[in-house]
Amino acid sequence: MPTLTVEVRDTKPQPYLGKRLRAPLTAVGSEVQAGFASLYARLTNIAVQPVGPPFLIADAPKDGYLDMELGAPCARPVQASDGFDGAMLPGGKVAVTVHRGAYDAIDKVYTALAEWMSSNGVSPNGPPREVYLSGPGEEPVTELVWPIR
């Protein structure tokens, strides 16, 4: 793996519309695609424009399944309804690194970022999220954003 480049940023609280999913590990990609399609259709239905790239927050896989939340940042808080959650990403310090390439190799980046935190005297302050910077059909570019203290 290439040398890990990490940037520490201060973030502000960010409202978003979210959708929770539970998917078997064998179908995560297709479930995420379908989930984002329904999330963005919901944004269109409620006339809310996203103000940044989509993201995913996930627990570690367990018993062959992945529990996750898909999100789209919004300019204002959004009401929860019809299986979608209006929520707020907390503000604060985050450690950020970029992964270019296939999603099936991203676990190594999570491990390297956790090692970076330990080596730099910081610890996690919430779950990490993947922010998808590339569009469909492009080489995947994913920002890993991990709240720290």
Short mmCIF file of N, CA and C in Angstrom, two decimals:
data_model
loop_
_atom_site.label_atom_id
_atom_site.label_comp_id
_atom_site.label_asym_id
_atom_site.label_seq_id
_atom_site.Cartn_x
_atom_site.Cartn_y
_atom_site.Cartn_z
N MET A 1 0.85 -1.18 0.00
CA MET A 1 0.00 0.00 0.00
C MET A 1 0.88 1.24 0.00
N PRO A 2 0.54 2.29 -0.78
CA PRO A 2 1.34 3.51 -0.77
C PRO A 2 1.31 4.19 0.60
N THR A 3 2.21 5.11 0.79
CA THR A 3 2.27 5.85 2.05
C THR A 3 0.93 6.55 2.29
N LEU A 4 0.47 6.45 3.51
CA LEU A 4 -0.80 7.06 3.89
C LEU A 4 -0.60 8.55 4.14
N THR A 5 -1.40 9.37 3.49
CA THR A 5 -1.39 10.81 3.72
C THR A 5 -2.66 11.14 4.48
N VAL A 6 -2.51 11.76 5.65
CA VAL A 6 -3.66 12.08 6.50
C VAL A 6 -3.68 13.57 6.75
N GLU A 7 -4.87 14.13 6.63
CA GLU A 7 -5.10 15.55 6.93
C GLU A 7 -6.05 15.61 8.12
N VAL A 8 -5.75 16.47 9.08
CA VAL A 8 -6.67 16.70 10.20
C VAL A 8 -7.45 17.97 9.88
N ARG A 9 -8.78 17.86 9.94
CA ARG A 9 -9.66 18.99 9.63
C ARG A 9 -10.60 19.25 10.80
N ASP A 10 -11.03 20.50 10.91
CA ASP A 10 -12.11 20.87 11.82
C ASP A 10 -13.37 20.95 10.98
N THR A 11 -14.42 20.25 11.38
CA THR A 11 -15.66 20.25 10.62
C THR A 11 -16.78 20.89 11.45
N LYS A 12 -17.78 21.39 10.74
CA LYS A 12 -18.97 21.95 11.38
C LYS A 12 -20.07 20.89 11.34
N PRO A 13 -21.04 20.96 12.24
CA PRO A 13 -22.16 20.03 12.16
C PRO A 13 -22.82 20.14 10.77
N GLN A 14 -23.26 18.99 10.24
CA GLN A 14 -23.83 18.94 8.90
C GLN A 14 -25.13 18.16 8.89
N PRO A 15 -26.26 18.82 8.58
CA PRO A 15 -27.51 18.06 8.46
C PRO A 15 -27.47 17.14 7.24
N TYR A 16 -28.16 16.03 7.35
CA TYR A 16 -28.22 15.11 6.21
C TYR A 16 -29.50 14.29 6.27
N LEU A 17 -29.84 13.72 5.12
CA LEU A 17 -30.92 12.75 5.03
C LEU A 17 -30.25 11.39 4.94
N GLY A 18 -30.69 10.47 5.80
CA GLY A 18 -30.06 9.15 5.85
C GLY A 18 -31.05 8.02 5.64
N LYS A 19 -30.50 6.88 5.27
CA LYS A 19 -31.28 5.65 5.10
C LYS A 19 -30.45 4.50 5.64
N ARG A 20 -31.04 3.74 6.57
CA ARG A 20 -30.34 2.60 7.17
C ARG A 20 -30.60 1.33 6.35
N LEU A 21 -29.55 0.53 6.23
CA LEU A 21 -29.63 -0.72 5.48
C LEU A 21 -28.92 -1.83 6.25
N ARG A 22 -29.35 -3.04 6.01
CA ARG A 22 -28.64 -4.24 6.46
C ARG A 22 -28.54 -5.13 5.23
N ALA A 23 -27.31 -5.48 4.85
CA ALA A 23 -27.11 -6.24 3.62
C ALA A 23 -26.17 -7.41 3.86
N PRO A 24 -26.44 -8.53 3.20
CA PRO A 24 -25.46 -9.62 3.25
C PRO A 24 -24.18 -9.16 2.56
N LEU A 25 -23.05 -9.63 3.04
CA LEU A 25 -21.77 -9.18 2.49
C LEU A 25 -21.67 -9.46 1.00
N THR A 26 -22.35 -10.49 0.52
CA THR A 26 -22.30 -10.84 -0.90
C THR A 26 -23.07 -9.86 -1.77
N ALA A 27 -23.88 -8.98 -1.16
CA ALA A 27 -24.72 -8.07 -1.94
C ALA A 27 -24.56 -6.60 -1.53
N VAL A 28 -23.50 -6.28 -0.81
CA VAL A 28 -23.34 -4.91 -0.31
C VAL A 28 -23.34 -3.90 -1.46
N GLY A 29 -22.59 -4.16 -2.51
CA GLY A 29 -22.50 -3.20 -3.63
C GLY A 29 -23.85 -2.89 -4.23
N SER A 30 -24.61 -3.91 -4.55
CA SER A 30 -25.91 -3.68 -5.18
C SER A 30 -26.90 -3.04 -4.20
N GLU A 31 -26.83 -3.42 -2.94
CA GLU A 31 -27.72 -2.82 -1.93
C GLU A 31 -27.39 -1.35 -1.72
N VAL A 32 -26.11 -1.01 -1.73
CA VAL A 32 -25.70 0.39 -1.57
C VAL A 32 -26.17 1.20 -2.78
N GLN A 33 -25.99 0.68 -3.99
CA GLN A 33 -26.45 1.39 -5.18
C GLN A 33 -27.96 1.63 -5.13
N ALA A 34 -28.72 0.60 -4.79
CA ALA A 34 -30.18 0.75 -4.70
C ALA A 34 -30.56 1.71 -3.59
N GLY A 35 -29.84 1.65 -2.47
CA GLY A 35 -30.12 2.54 -1.35
C GLY A 35 -29.88 4.00 -1.70
N PHE A 36 -28.76 4.27 -2.39
CA PHE A 36 -28.49 5.65 -2.80
C PHE A 36 -29.53 6.12 -3.82
N ALA A 37 -29.94 5.24 -4.72
CA ALA A 37 -30.98 5.62 -5.69
C ALA A 37 -32.26 6.04 -4.97
N SER A 38 -32.67 5.27 -3.96
CA SER A 38 -33.90 5.63 -3.23
C SER A 38 -33.70 6.88 -2.39
N LEU A 39 -32.50 7.06 -1.84
CA LEU A 39 -32.21 8.25 -1.04
C LEU A 39 -32.29 9.51 -1.90
N TYR A 40 -31.68 9.48 -3.08
CA TYR A 40 -31.71 10.64 -3.95
C TYR A 40 -33.09 10.87 -4.56
N ALA A 41 -33.85 9.80 -4.78
CA ALA A 41 -35.24 9.96 -5.23
C ALA A 41 -36.06 10.66 -4.13
N ARG A 42 -35.80 10.30 -2.88
CA ARG A 42 -36.49 10.95 -1.76
C ARG A 42 -36.14 12.43 -1.70
N LEU A 43 -34.87 12.77 -1.87
CA LEU A 43 -34.47 14.18 -1.88
C LEU A 43 -35.22 14.95 -2.97
N THR A 44 -35.34 14.34 -4.15
CA THR A 44 -36.07 14.97 -5.25
C THR A 44 -37.53 15.16 -4.86
N ASN A 45 -38.13 14.14 -4.26
CA ASN A 45 -39.55 14.21 -3.87
C ASN A 45 -39.83 15.30 -2.84
N ILE A 46 -38.86 15.57 -1.96
CA ILE A 46 -39.08 16.60 -0.94
C ILE A 46 -38.43 17.93 -1.33
N ALA A 47 -37.94 18.02 -2.57
CA ALA A 47 -37.35 19.24 -3.13
C ALA A 47 -36.18 19.76 -2.29
N VAL A 48 -35.28 18.85 -1.93
CA VAL A 48 -34.07 19.22 -1.20
C VAL A 48 -32.87 18.84 -2.06
N GLN A 49 -31.98 19.80 -2.28
CA GLN A 49 -30.76 19.55 -3.04
C GLN A 49 -29.64 19.12 -2.09
N PRO A 50 -28.89 18.07 -2.43
CA PRO A 50 -27.72 17.74 -1.62
C PRO A 50 -26.66 18.83 -1.77
N VAL A 51 -25.86 19.02 -0.73
CA VAL A 51 -24.83 20.06 -0.77
C VAL A 51 -23.41 19.49 -0.71
N GLY A 52 -23.30 18.22 -1.00
CA GLY A 52 -22.00 17.57 -0.99
C GLY A 52 -22.14 16.13 -1.43
N PRO A 53 -21.02 15.42 -1.52
CA PRO A 53 -21.07 14.04 -1.99
C PRO A 53 -21.71 13.10 -0.97
N PRO A 54 -22.25 11.99 -1.45
CA PRO A 54 -22.88 11.01 -0.57
C PRO A 54 -21.84 10.31 0.31
N PHE A 55 -22.33 9.74 1.41
CA PHE A 55 -21.43 9.04 2.32
C PHE A 55 -22.11 7.80 2.88
N LEU A 56 -21.30 6.96 3.49
CA LEU A 56 -21.76 5.73 4.13
C LEU A 56 -21.06 5.61 5.47
N ILE A 57 -21.83 5.28 6.48
CA ILE A 57 -21.30 4.97 7.81
C ILE A 57 -21.67 3.53 8.09
N ALA A 58 -20.68 2.69 8.44
CA ALA A 58 -20.96 1.27 8.64
C ALA A 58 -20.27 0.74 9.88
N ASP A 59 -20.94 -0.22 10.50
CA ASP A 59 -20.32 -1.01 11.56
C ASP A 59 -19.42 -2.05 10.90
N ALA A 60 -18.59 -2.71 11.68
CA ALA A 60 -17.81 -3.82 11.14
C ALA A 60 -18.78 -4.94 10.77
N PRO A 61 -18.50 -5.68 9.72
CA PRO A 61 -19.38 -6.79 9.34
C PRO A 61 -19.53 -7.78 10.50
N LYS A 62 -20.74 -8.35 10.60
CA LYS A 62 -21.00 -9.32 11.67
C LYS A 62 -21.94 -10.38 11.13
N ASP A 63 -21.57 -11.63 11.33
CA ASP A 63 -22.39 -12.77 10.93
C ASP A 63 -22.78 -12.72 9.46
N GLY A 64 -21.88 -12.25 8.61
CA GLY A 64 -22.13 -12.23 7.18
C GLY A 64 -22.96 -11.06 6.69
N TYR A 65 -23.23 -10.08 7.57
CA TYR A 65 -24.03 -8.91 7.20
C TYR A 65 -23.30 -7.63 7.54
N LEU A 66 -23.68 -6.57 6.83
CA LEU A 66 -23.14 -5.24 7.12
C LEU A 66 -24.32 -4.32 7.42
N ASP A 67 -24.32 -3.72 8.61
CA ASP A 67 -25.30 -2.70 8.98
C ASP A 67 -24.68 -1.35 8.65
N MET A 68 -25.45 -0.52 7.95
CA MET A 68 -24.89 0.75 7.49
C MET A 68 -25.96 1.82 7.39
N GLU A 69 -25.49 3.03 7.29
CA GLU A 69 -26.37 4.16 7.01
C GLU A 69 -25.79 4.92 5.82
N LEU A 70 -26.63 5.16 4.83
CA LEU A 70 -26.26 5.98 3.69
C LEU A 70 -26.72 7.39 3.97
N GLY A 71 -25.98 8.39 3.51
CA GLY A 71 -26.36 9.76 3.78
C GLY A 71 -26.06 10.70 2.63
N ALA A 72 -26.85 11.77 2.58
CA ALA A 72 -26.64 12.86 1.63
C ALA A 72 -26.70 14.16 2.42
N PRO A 73 -25.61 14.95 2.43
CA PRO A 73 -25.61 16.21 3.17
C PRO A 73 -26.61 17.19 2.57
N CYS A 74 -27.29 17.92 3.44
CA CYS A 74 -28.33 18.87 3.03
C CYS A 74 -28.02 20.25 3.61
N ALA A 75 -28.51 21.31 2.97
CA ALA A 75 -28.27 22.67 3.43
C ALA A 75 -29.01 22.98 4.72
N ARG A 76 -30.10 22.26 4.96
CA ARG A 76 -30.90 22.50 6.17
C ARG A 76 -31.34 21.16 6.74
N PRO A 77 -31.71 21.14 8.01
CA PRO A 77 -32.24 19.89 8.58
C PRO A 77 -33.47 19.40 7.81
N VAL A 78 -33.58 18.08 7.71
CA VAL A 78 -34.66 17.44 6.97
C VAL A 78 -35.44 16.55 7.94
N GLN A 79 -36.77 16.55 7.80
CA GLN A 79 -37.63 15.72 8.65
C GLN A 79 -37.49 14.24 8.31
N ALA A 80 -37.52 13.40 9.32
CA ALA A 80 -37.55 11.96 9.11
C ALA A 80 -38.94 11.56 8.65
N SER A 81 -39.00 10.65 7.69
CA SER A 81 -40.29 10.11 7.25
C SER A 81 -40.08 9.00 6.24
N ASP A 82 -41.05 8.11 6.16
CA ASP A 82 -41.07 7.05 5.15
C ASP A 82 -39.80 6.22 5.10
N GLY A 83 -39.21 5.92 6.27
CA GLY A 83 -38.01 5.09 6.31
C GLY A 83 -36.71 5.84 6.12
N PHE A 84 -36.77 7.16 6.06
CA PHE A 84 -35.58 8.00 5.94
C PHE A 84 -35.42 8.79 7.23
N ASP A 85 -34.17 9.03 7.61
CA ASP A 85 -33.87 9.74 8.85
C ASP A 85 -33.29 11.11 8.56
N GLY A 86 -33.83 12.13 9.22
CA GLY A 86 -33.19 13.43 9.22
C GLY A 86 -32.20 13.42 10.37
N ALA A 87 -30.93 13.68 10.12
CA ALA A 87 -29.92 13.57 11.17
C ALA A 87 -28.87 14.66 11.00
N MET A 88 -27.90 14.64 11.91
CA MET A 88 -26.85 15.65 11.91
C MET A 88 -25.50 14.97 12.16
N LEU A 89 -24.55 15.17 11.24
CA LEU A 89 -23.19 14.75 11.51
C LEU A 89 -22.62 15.74 12.51
N PRO A 90 -21.98 15.25 13.56
CA PRO A 90 -21.42 16.19 14.54
C PRO A 90 -20.21 16.92 13.97
N GLY A 91 -19.98 18.10 14.46
CA GLY A 91 -18.78 18.83 14.09
C GLY A 91 -17.62 18.37 14.94
N GLY A 92 -16.44 18.83 14.62
CA GLY A 92 -15.25 18.51 15.41
C GLY A 92 -14.09 18.11 14.52
N LYS A 93 -13.03 17.64 15.16
CA LYS A 93 -11.83 17.23 14.43
C LYS A 93 -12.04 15.87 13.78
N VAL A 94 -11.53 15.76 12.56
CA VAL A 94 -11.56 14.48 11.84
C VAL A 94 -10.21 14.23 11.19
N ALA A 95 -9.85 12.96 11.08
CA ALA A 95 -8.69 12.55 10.31
C ALA A 95 -9.21 12.08 8.96
N VAL A 96 -8.60 12.56 7.89
CA VAL A 96 -9.09 12.29 6.54
C VAL A 96 -7.95 11.75 5.68
N THR A 97 -8.24 10.69 4.95
CA THR A 97 -7.32 10.17 3.94
C THR A 97 -8.13 9.77 2.72
N VAL A 98 -7.48 9.62 1.59
CA VAL A 98 -8.16 9.29 0.34
C VAL A 98 -7.72 7.92 -0.14
N HIS A 99 -8.70 7.13 -0.56
CA HIS A 99 -8.45 5.82 -1.18
C HIS A 99 -8.87 5.90 -2.64
N ARG A 100 -7.97 5.54 -3.51
CA ARG A 100 -8.27 5.47 -4.95
C ARG A 100 -8.25 4.00 -5.36
N GLY A 101 -9.33 3.56 -5.98
CA GLY A 101 -9.37 2.19 -6.45
C GLY A 101 -10.54 1.42 -5.87
N ALA A 102 -10.46 0.12 -6.05
CA ALA A 102 -11.56 -0.78 -5.73
C ALA A 102 -11.94 -0.73 -4.24
N TYR A 103 -13.24 -0.84 -4.00
CA TYR A 103 -13.75 -0.81 -2.63
C TYR A 103 -13.32 -2.04 -1.84
N ASP A 104 -13.04 -3.14 -2.52
CA ASP A 104 -12.68 -4.35 -1.78
C ASP A 104 -11.30 -4.26 -1.14
N ALA A 105 -10.55 -3.20 -1.42
CA ALA A 105 -9.24 -3.00 -0.80
C ALA A 105 -9.28 -1.92 0.29
N ILE A 106 -10.44 -1.37 0.55
CA ILE A 106 -10.53 -0.23 1.47
C ILE A 106 -10.27 -0.62 2.92
N ASP A 107 -10.46 -1.90 3.26
CA ASP A 107 -10.22 -2.32 4.65
C ASP A 107 -8.78 -2.06 5.08
N LYS A 108 -7.85 -2.16 4.14
CA LYS A 108 -6.43 -1.88 4.46
C LYS A 108 -6.23 -0.41 4.80
N VAL A 109 -7.00 0.45 4.18
CA VAL A 109 -6.90 1.88 4.45
C VAL A 109 -7.45 2.19 5.85
N TYR A 110 -8.56 1.55 6.21
CA TYR A 110 -9.10 1.70 7.57
C TYR A 110 -8.04 1.29 8.60
N THR A 111 -7.39 0.15 8.36
CA THR A 111 -6.36 -0.34 9.29
C THR A 111 -5.21 0.65 9.38
N ALA A 112 -4.76 1.16 8.24
CA ALA A 112 -3.65 2.12 8.23
C ALA A 112 -4.04 3.42 8.92
N LEU A 113 -5.29 3.87 8.74
CA LEU A 113 -5.73 5.10 9.39
C LEU A 113 -5.82 4.91 10.90
N ALA A 114 -6.28 3.75 11.35
CA ALA A 114 -6.33 3.45 12.79
C ALA A 114 -4.91 3.44 13.37
N GLU A 115 -3.96 2.87 12.63
CA GLU A 115 -2.56 2.86 13.08
C GLU A 115 -2.00 4.27 13.12
N TRP A 116 -2.36 5.10 12.13
CA TRP A 116 -1.91 6.49 12.12
C TRP A 116 -2.42 7.21 13.37
N MET A 117 -3.70 7.00 13.71
CA MET A 117 -4.26 7.65 14.90
C MET A 117 -3.48 7.25 16.14
N SER A 118 -3.23 5.96 16.29
CA SER A 118 -2.50 5.47 17.46
C SER A 118 -1.09 6.07 17.53
N SER A 119 -0.42 6.13 16.40
CA SER A 119 0.94 6.68 16.34
C SER A 119 1.00 8.18 16.57
N ASN A 120 -0.13 8.86 16.36
CA ASN A 120 -0.16 10.32 16.47
C ASN A 120 -0.91 10.81 17.70
N GLY A 121 -1.17 9.91 18.63
CA GLY A 121 -1.74 10.30 19.92
C GLY A 121 -3.18 10.76 19.89
N VAL A 122 -3.93 10.32 18.90
CA VAL A 122 -5.35 10.65 18.84
C VAL A 122 -6.15 9.36 18.86
N SER A 123 -7.41 9.47 19.22
CA SER A 123 -8.25 8.28 19.26
C SER A 123 -9.58 8.56 18.57
N PRO A 124 -10.27 7.50 18.14
CA PRO A 124 -11.56 7.68 17.47
C PRO A 124 -12.56 8.38 18.39
N ASN A 125 -13.40 9.19 17.79
CA ASN A 125 -14.46 9.89 18.53
C ASN A 125 -15.79 9.72 17.79
N GLY A 126 -16.03 8.50 17.35
CA GLY A 126 -17.24 8.19 16.60
C GLY A 126 -16.89 7.30 15.43
N PRO A 127 -17.90 6.82 14.73
CA PRO A 127 -17.64 5.91 13.61
C PRO A 127 -17.08 6.64 12.40
N PRO A 128 -16.23 5.95 11.63
CA PRO A 128 -15.72 6.55 10.40
C PRO A 128 -16.79 6.53 9.32
N ARG A 129 -16.59 7.35 8.30
CA ARG A 129 -17.49 7.32 7.15
C ARG A 129 -16.69 7.37 5.86
N GLU A 130 -17.29 6.78 4.84
CA GLU A 130 -16.73 6.82 3.50
C GLU A 130 -17.50 7.88 2.72
N VAL A 131 -16.78 8.82 2.14
CA VAL A 131 -17.39 9.87 1.33
C VAL A 131 -16.99 9.59 -0.12
N TYR A 132 -18.00 9.43 -0.98
CA TYR A 132 -17.76 9.01 -2.36
C TYR A 132 -17.58 10.22 -3.26
N LEU A 133 -16.34 10.44 -3.69
CA LEU A 133 -15.99 11.63 -4.46
C LEU A 133 -16.13 11.44 -5.96
N SER A 134 -16.22 10.20 -6.41
CA SER A 134 -16.33 9.93 -7.86
C SER A 134 -17.75 9.49 -8.20
N GLY A 135 -18.08 9.64 -9.45
CA GLY A 135 -19.40 9.27 -9.92
C GLY A 135 -19.40 7.88 -10.54
N PRO A 136 -20.59 7.41 -10.89
CA PRO A 136 -20.71 6.10 -11.55
C PRO A 136 -19.87 6.06 -12.82
N GLY A 137 -19.18 4.94 -13.03
CA GLY A 137 -18.38 4.76 -14.22
C GLY A 137 -16.98 5.33 -14.13
N GLU A 138 -16.68 6.09 -13.06
CA GLU A 138 -15.34 6.65 -12.87
C GLU A 138 -14.54 5.75 -11.94
N GLU A 139 -13.20 5.91 -11.96
CA GLU A 139 -12.39 5.19 -10.99
C GLU A 139 -12.85 5.62 -9.60
N PRO A 140 -13.11 4.66 -8.70
CA PRO A 140 -13.56 5.03 -7.36
C PRO A 140 -12.52 5.86 -6.60
N VAL A 141 -12.97 6.99 -6.07
CA VAL A 141 -12.17 7.83 -5.19
C VAL A 141 -13.02 8.05 -3.94
N THR A 142 -12.50 7.56 -2.82
CA THR A 142 -13.25 7.57 -1.57
C THR A 142 -12.43 8.25 -0.48
N GLU A 143 -13.04 9.21 0.17
CA GLU A 143 -12.42 9.86 1.32
C GLU A 143 -12.86 9.10 2.56
N LEU A 144 -11.91 8.69 3.39
CA LEU A 144 -12.23 8.12 4.70
C LEU A 144 -12.13 9.24 5.71
N VAL A 145 -13.22 9.48 6.43
CA VAL A 145 -13.29 10.56 7.39
C VAL A 145 -13.60 9.94 8.76
N TRP A 146 -12.69 10.11 9.71
CA TRP A 146 -12.84 9.48 11.02
C TRP A 146 -12.78 10.56 12.10
N PRO A 147 -13.87 10.78 12.83
CA PRO A 147 -13.84 11.74 13.93
C PRO A 147 -12.79 11.32 14.97
N ILE A 148 -12.04 12.31 15.48
CA ILE A 148 -10.97 12.03 16.44
C ILE A 148 -11.06 12.98 17.63
N ARG A 149 -10.39 12.58 18.69
CA ARG A 149 -10.21 13.45 19.85
C ARG A 149 -8.75 13.48 20.23
#
